[in-house]
mmCIF file with all atom_site columns, C-alpha atoms in Angstrom:
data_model
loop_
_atom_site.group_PDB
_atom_site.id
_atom_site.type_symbol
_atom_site.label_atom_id
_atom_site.label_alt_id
_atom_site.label_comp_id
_atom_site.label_asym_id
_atom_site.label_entity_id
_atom_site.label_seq_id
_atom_site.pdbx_PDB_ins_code
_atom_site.Cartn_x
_atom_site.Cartn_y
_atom_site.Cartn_z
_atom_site.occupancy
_atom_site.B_iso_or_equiv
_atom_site.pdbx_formal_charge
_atom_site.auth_seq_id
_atom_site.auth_comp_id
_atom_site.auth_asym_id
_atom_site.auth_atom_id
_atom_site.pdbx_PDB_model_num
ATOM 1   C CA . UNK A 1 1   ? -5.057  -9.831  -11.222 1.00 83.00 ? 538 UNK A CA 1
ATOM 2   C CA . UNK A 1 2   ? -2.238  -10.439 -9.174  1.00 85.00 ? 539 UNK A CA 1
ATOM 3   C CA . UNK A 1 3   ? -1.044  -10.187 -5.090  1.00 88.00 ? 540 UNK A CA 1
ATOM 4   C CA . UNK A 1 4   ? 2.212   -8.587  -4.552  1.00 86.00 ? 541 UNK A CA 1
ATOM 5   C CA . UNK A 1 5   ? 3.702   -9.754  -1.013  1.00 88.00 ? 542 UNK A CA 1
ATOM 6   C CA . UNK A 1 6   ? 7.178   -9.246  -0.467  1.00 87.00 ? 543 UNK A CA 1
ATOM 7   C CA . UNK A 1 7   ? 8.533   -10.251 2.882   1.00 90.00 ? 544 UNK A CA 1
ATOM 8   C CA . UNK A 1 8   ? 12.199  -10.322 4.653   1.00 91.00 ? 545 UNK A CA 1
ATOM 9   C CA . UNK A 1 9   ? 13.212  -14.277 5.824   1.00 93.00 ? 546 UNK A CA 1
ATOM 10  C CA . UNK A 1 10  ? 11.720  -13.049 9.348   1.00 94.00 ? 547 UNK A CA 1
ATOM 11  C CA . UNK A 1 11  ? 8.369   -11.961 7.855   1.00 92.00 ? 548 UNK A CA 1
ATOM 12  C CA . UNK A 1 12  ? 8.812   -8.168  8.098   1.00 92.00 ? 549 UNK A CA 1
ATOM 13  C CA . UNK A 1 13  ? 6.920   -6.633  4.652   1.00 90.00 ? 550 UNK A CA 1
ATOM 14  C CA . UNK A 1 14  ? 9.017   -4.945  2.411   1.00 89.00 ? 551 UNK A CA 1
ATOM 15  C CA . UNK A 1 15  ? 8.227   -1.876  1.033   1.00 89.00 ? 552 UNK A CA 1
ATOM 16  C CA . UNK A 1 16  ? 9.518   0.349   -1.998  1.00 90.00 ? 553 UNK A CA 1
ATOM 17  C CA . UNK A 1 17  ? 11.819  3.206   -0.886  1.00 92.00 ? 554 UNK A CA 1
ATOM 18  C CA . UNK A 1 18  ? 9.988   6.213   -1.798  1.00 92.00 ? 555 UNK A CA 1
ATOM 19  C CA . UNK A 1 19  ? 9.825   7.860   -4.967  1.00 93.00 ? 556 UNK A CA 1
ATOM 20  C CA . UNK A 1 20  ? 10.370  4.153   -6.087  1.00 94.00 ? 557 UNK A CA 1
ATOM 21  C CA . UNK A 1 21  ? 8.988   1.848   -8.265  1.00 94.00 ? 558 UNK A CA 1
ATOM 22  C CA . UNK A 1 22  ? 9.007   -1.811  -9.360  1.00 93.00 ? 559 UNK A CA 1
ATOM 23  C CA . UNK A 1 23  ? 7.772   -3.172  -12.450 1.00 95.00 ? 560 UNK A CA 1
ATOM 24  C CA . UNK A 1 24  ? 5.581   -6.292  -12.712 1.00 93.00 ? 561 UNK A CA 1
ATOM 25  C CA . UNK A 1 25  ? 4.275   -8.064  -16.040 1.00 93.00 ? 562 UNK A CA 1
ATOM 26  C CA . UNK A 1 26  ? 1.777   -10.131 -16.678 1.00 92.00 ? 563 UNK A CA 1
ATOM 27  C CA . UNK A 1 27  ? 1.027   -12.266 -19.931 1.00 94.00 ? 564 UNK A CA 1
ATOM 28  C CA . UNK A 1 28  ? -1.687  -11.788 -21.666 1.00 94.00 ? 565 UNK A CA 1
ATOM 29  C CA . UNK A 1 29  ? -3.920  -15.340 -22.285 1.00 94.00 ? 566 UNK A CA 1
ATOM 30  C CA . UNK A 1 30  ? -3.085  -16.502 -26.405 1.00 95.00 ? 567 UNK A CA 1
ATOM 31  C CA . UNK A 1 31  ? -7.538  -16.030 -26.526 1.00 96.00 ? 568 UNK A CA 1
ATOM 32  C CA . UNK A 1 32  ? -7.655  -12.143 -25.792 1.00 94.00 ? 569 UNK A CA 1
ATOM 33  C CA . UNK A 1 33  ? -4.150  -11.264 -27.568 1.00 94.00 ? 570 UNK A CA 1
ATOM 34  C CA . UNK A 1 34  ? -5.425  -10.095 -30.882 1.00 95.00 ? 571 UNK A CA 1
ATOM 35  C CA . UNK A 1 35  ? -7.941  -8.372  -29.167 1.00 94.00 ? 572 UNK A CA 1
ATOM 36  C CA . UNK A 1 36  ? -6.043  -6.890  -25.911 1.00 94.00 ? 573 UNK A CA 1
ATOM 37  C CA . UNK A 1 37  ? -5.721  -3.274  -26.677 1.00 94.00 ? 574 UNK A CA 1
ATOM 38  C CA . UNK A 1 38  ? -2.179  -1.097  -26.791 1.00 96.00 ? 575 UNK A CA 1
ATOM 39  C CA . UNK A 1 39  ? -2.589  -0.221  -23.171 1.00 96.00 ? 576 UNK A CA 1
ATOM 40  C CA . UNK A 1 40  ? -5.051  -0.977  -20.050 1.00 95.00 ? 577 UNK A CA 1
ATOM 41  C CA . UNK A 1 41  ? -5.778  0.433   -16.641 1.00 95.00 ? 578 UNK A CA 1
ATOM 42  C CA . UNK A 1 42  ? -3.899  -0.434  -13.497 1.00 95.00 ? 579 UNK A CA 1
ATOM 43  C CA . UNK A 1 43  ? -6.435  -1.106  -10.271 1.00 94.00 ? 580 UNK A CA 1
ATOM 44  C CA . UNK A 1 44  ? -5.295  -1.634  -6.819  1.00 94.00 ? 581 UNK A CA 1
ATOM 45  C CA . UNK A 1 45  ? -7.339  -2.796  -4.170  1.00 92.00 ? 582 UNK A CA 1
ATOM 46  C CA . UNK A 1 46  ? -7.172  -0.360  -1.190  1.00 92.00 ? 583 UNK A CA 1
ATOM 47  C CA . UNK A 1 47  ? -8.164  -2.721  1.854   1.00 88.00 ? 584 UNK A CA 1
ATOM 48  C CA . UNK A 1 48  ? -9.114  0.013   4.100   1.00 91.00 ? 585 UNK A CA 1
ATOM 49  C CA . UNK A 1 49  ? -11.544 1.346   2.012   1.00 91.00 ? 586 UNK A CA 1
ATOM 50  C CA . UNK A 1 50  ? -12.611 -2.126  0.602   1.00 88.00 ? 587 UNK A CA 1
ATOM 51  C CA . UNK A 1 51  ? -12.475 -0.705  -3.006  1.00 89.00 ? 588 UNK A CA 1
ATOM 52  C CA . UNK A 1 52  ? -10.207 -0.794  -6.852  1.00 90.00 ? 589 UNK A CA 1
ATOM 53  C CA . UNK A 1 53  ? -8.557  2.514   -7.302  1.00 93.00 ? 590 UNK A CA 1
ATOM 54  C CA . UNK A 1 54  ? -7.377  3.349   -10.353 1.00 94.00 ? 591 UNK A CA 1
ATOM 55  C CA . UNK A 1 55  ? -3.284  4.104   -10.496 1.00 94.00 ? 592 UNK A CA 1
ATOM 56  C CA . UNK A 1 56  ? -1.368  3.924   -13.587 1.00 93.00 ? 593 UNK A CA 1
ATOM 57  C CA . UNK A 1 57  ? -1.579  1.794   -17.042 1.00 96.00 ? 594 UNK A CA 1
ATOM 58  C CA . UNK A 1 58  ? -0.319  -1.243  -18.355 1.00 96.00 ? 595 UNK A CA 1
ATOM 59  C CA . UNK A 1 59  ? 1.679   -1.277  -21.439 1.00 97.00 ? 596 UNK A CA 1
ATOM 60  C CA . UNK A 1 60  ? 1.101   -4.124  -24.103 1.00 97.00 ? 597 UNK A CA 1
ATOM 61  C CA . UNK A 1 61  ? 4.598   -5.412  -24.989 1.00 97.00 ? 598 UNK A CA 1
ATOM 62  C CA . UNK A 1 62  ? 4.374   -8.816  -27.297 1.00 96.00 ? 599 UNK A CA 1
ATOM 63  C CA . UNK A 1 63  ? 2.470   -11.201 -25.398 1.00 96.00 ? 600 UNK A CA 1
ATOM 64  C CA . UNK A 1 64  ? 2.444   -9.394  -22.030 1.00 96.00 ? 601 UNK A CA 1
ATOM 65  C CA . UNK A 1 65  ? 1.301   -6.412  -20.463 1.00 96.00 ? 602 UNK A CA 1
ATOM 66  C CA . UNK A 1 66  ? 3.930   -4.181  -18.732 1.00 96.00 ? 603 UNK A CA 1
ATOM 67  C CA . UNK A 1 67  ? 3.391   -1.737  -15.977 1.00 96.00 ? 604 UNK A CA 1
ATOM 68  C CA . UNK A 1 68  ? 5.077   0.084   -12.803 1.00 95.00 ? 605 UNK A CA 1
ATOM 69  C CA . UNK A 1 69  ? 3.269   -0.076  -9.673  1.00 93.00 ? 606 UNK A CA 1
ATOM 70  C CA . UNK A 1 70  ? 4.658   2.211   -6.232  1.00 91.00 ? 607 UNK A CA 1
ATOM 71  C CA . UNK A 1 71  ? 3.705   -0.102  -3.533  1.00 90.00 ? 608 UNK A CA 1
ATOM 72  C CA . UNK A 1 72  ? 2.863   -3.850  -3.000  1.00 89.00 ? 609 UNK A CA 1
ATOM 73  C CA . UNK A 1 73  ? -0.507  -5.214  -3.133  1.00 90.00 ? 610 UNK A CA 1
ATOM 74  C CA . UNK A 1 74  ? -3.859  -6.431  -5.189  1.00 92.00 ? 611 UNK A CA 1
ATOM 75  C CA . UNK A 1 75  ? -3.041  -5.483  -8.418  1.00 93.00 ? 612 UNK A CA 1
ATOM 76  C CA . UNK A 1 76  ? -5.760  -5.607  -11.657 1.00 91.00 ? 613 UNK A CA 1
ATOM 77  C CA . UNK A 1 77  ? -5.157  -5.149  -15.517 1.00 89.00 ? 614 UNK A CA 1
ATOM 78  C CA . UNK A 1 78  ? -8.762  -3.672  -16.089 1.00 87.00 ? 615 UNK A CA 1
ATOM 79  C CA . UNK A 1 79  ? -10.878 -1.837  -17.762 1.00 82.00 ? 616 UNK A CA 1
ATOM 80  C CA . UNK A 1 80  ? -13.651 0.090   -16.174 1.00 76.00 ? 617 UNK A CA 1
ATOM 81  C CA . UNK A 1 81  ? -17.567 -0.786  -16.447 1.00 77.00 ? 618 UNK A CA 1
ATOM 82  C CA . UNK A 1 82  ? -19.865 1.227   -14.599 1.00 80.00 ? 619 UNK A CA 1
ATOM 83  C CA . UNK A 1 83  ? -21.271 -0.693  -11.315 1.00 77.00 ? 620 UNK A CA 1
ATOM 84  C CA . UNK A 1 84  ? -24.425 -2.514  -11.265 1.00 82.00 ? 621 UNK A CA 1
ATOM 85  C CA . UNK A 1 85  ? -25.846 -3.502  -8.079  1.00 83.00 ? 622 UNK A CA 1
ATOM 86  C CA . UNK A 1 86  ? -28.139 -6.089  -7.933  1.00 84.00 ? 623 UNK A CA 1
ATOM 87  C CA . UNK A 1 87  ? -30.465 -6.594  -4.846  1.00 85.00 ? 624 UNK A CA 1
ATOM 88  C CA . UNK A 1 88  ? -32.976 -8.885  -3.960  1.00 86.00 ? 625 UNK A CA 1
ATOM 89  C CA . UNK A 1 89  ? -34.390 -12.009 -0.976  1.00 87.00 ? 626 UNK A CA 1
ATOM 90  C CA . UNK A 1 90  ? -34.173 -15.819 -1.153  1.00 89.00 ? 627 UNK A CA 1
ATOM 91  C CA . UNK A 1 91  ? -37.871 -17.227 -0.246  1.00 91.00 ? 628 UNK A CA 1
ATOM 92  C CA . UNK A 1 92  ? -39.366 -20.336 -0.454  1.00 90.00 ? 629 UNK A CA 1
ATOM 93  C CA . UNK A 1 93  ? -42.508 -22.178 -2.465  1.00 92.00 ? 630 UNK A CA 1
ATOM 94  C CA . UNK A 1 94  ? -44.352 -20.444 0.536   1.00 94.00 ? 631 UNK A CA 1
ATOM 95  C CA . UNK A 1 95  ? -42.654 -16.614 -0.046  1.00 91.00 ? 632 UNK A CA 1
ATOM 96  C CA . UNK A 1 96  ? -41.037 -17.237 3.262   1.00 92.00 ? 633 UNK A CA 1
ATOM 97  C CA . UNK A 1 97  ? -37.088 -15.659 3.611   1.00 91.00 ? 634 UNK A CA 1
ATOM 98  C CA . UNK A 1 98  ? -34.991 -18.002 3.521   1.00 90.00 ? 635 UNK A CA 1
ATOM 99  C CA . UNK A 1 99  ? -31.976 -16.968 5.224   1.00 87.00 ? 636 UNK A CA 1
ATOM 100 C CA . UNK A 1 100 ? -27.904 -17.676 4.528   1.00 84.00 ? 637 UNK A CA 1
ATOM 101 C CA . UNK A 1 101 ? -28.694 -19.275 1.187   1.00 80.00 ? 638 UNK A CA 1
ATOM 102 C CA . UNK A 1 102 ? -25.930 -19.846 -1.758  1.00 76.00 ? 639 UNK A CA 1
ATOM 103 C CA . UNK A 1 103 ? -27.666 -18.700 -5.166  1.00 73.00 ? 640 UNK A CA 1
#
């Protein structure tokens, strides 16, 4: 995963002129090489909505995987696995909530 911010020296973000687009790489880690498959999905995180949509794929090339992305952001190399939610309440010895605990 990776954050694309590009800014001018004054702060201003920069964008991609549409119909644009710039391509970022990432290296694969030497563990998951022989194993990384040919290509992989491309995820950005849409902060509005607070979720990973699916745009594009990455391309394996040697060590690395190689994609083109059409705007600046969260991006993720990822494959998908459906969602699991897990849910659940903190008590103590005396099954009494226990509230703003760290599990």
């Amino acid at each position: 995963m990776l954050n694309i911010e590009m800014t001018t020296f004054d702060g201003r973000p920069l964008k991609l002129k549409p119909n644009t687009k710039a391509k970022i790489t990432a290296v694969i880690p030497s563990n998951l090489l022989s194993t990384a498959p040919a290509t992989i999905p491309m995820w950005y995180l849409d902060t509005t909505k607070g979720i990973w949509l699916k745009d594009g794929v990455g391309t394996k090339q040697g060590n690395s995987y190689i994609a083109e992305v059409s705007h600046f952001t969260w991006w993720n190399y990822d494959v998908a696995y459906p969602r699991i939610f897990i849910e659940g309440r903190i008590t103590n010895s005396n099954g009494i909530a226990i509230a703003n605990s760290q599990i």
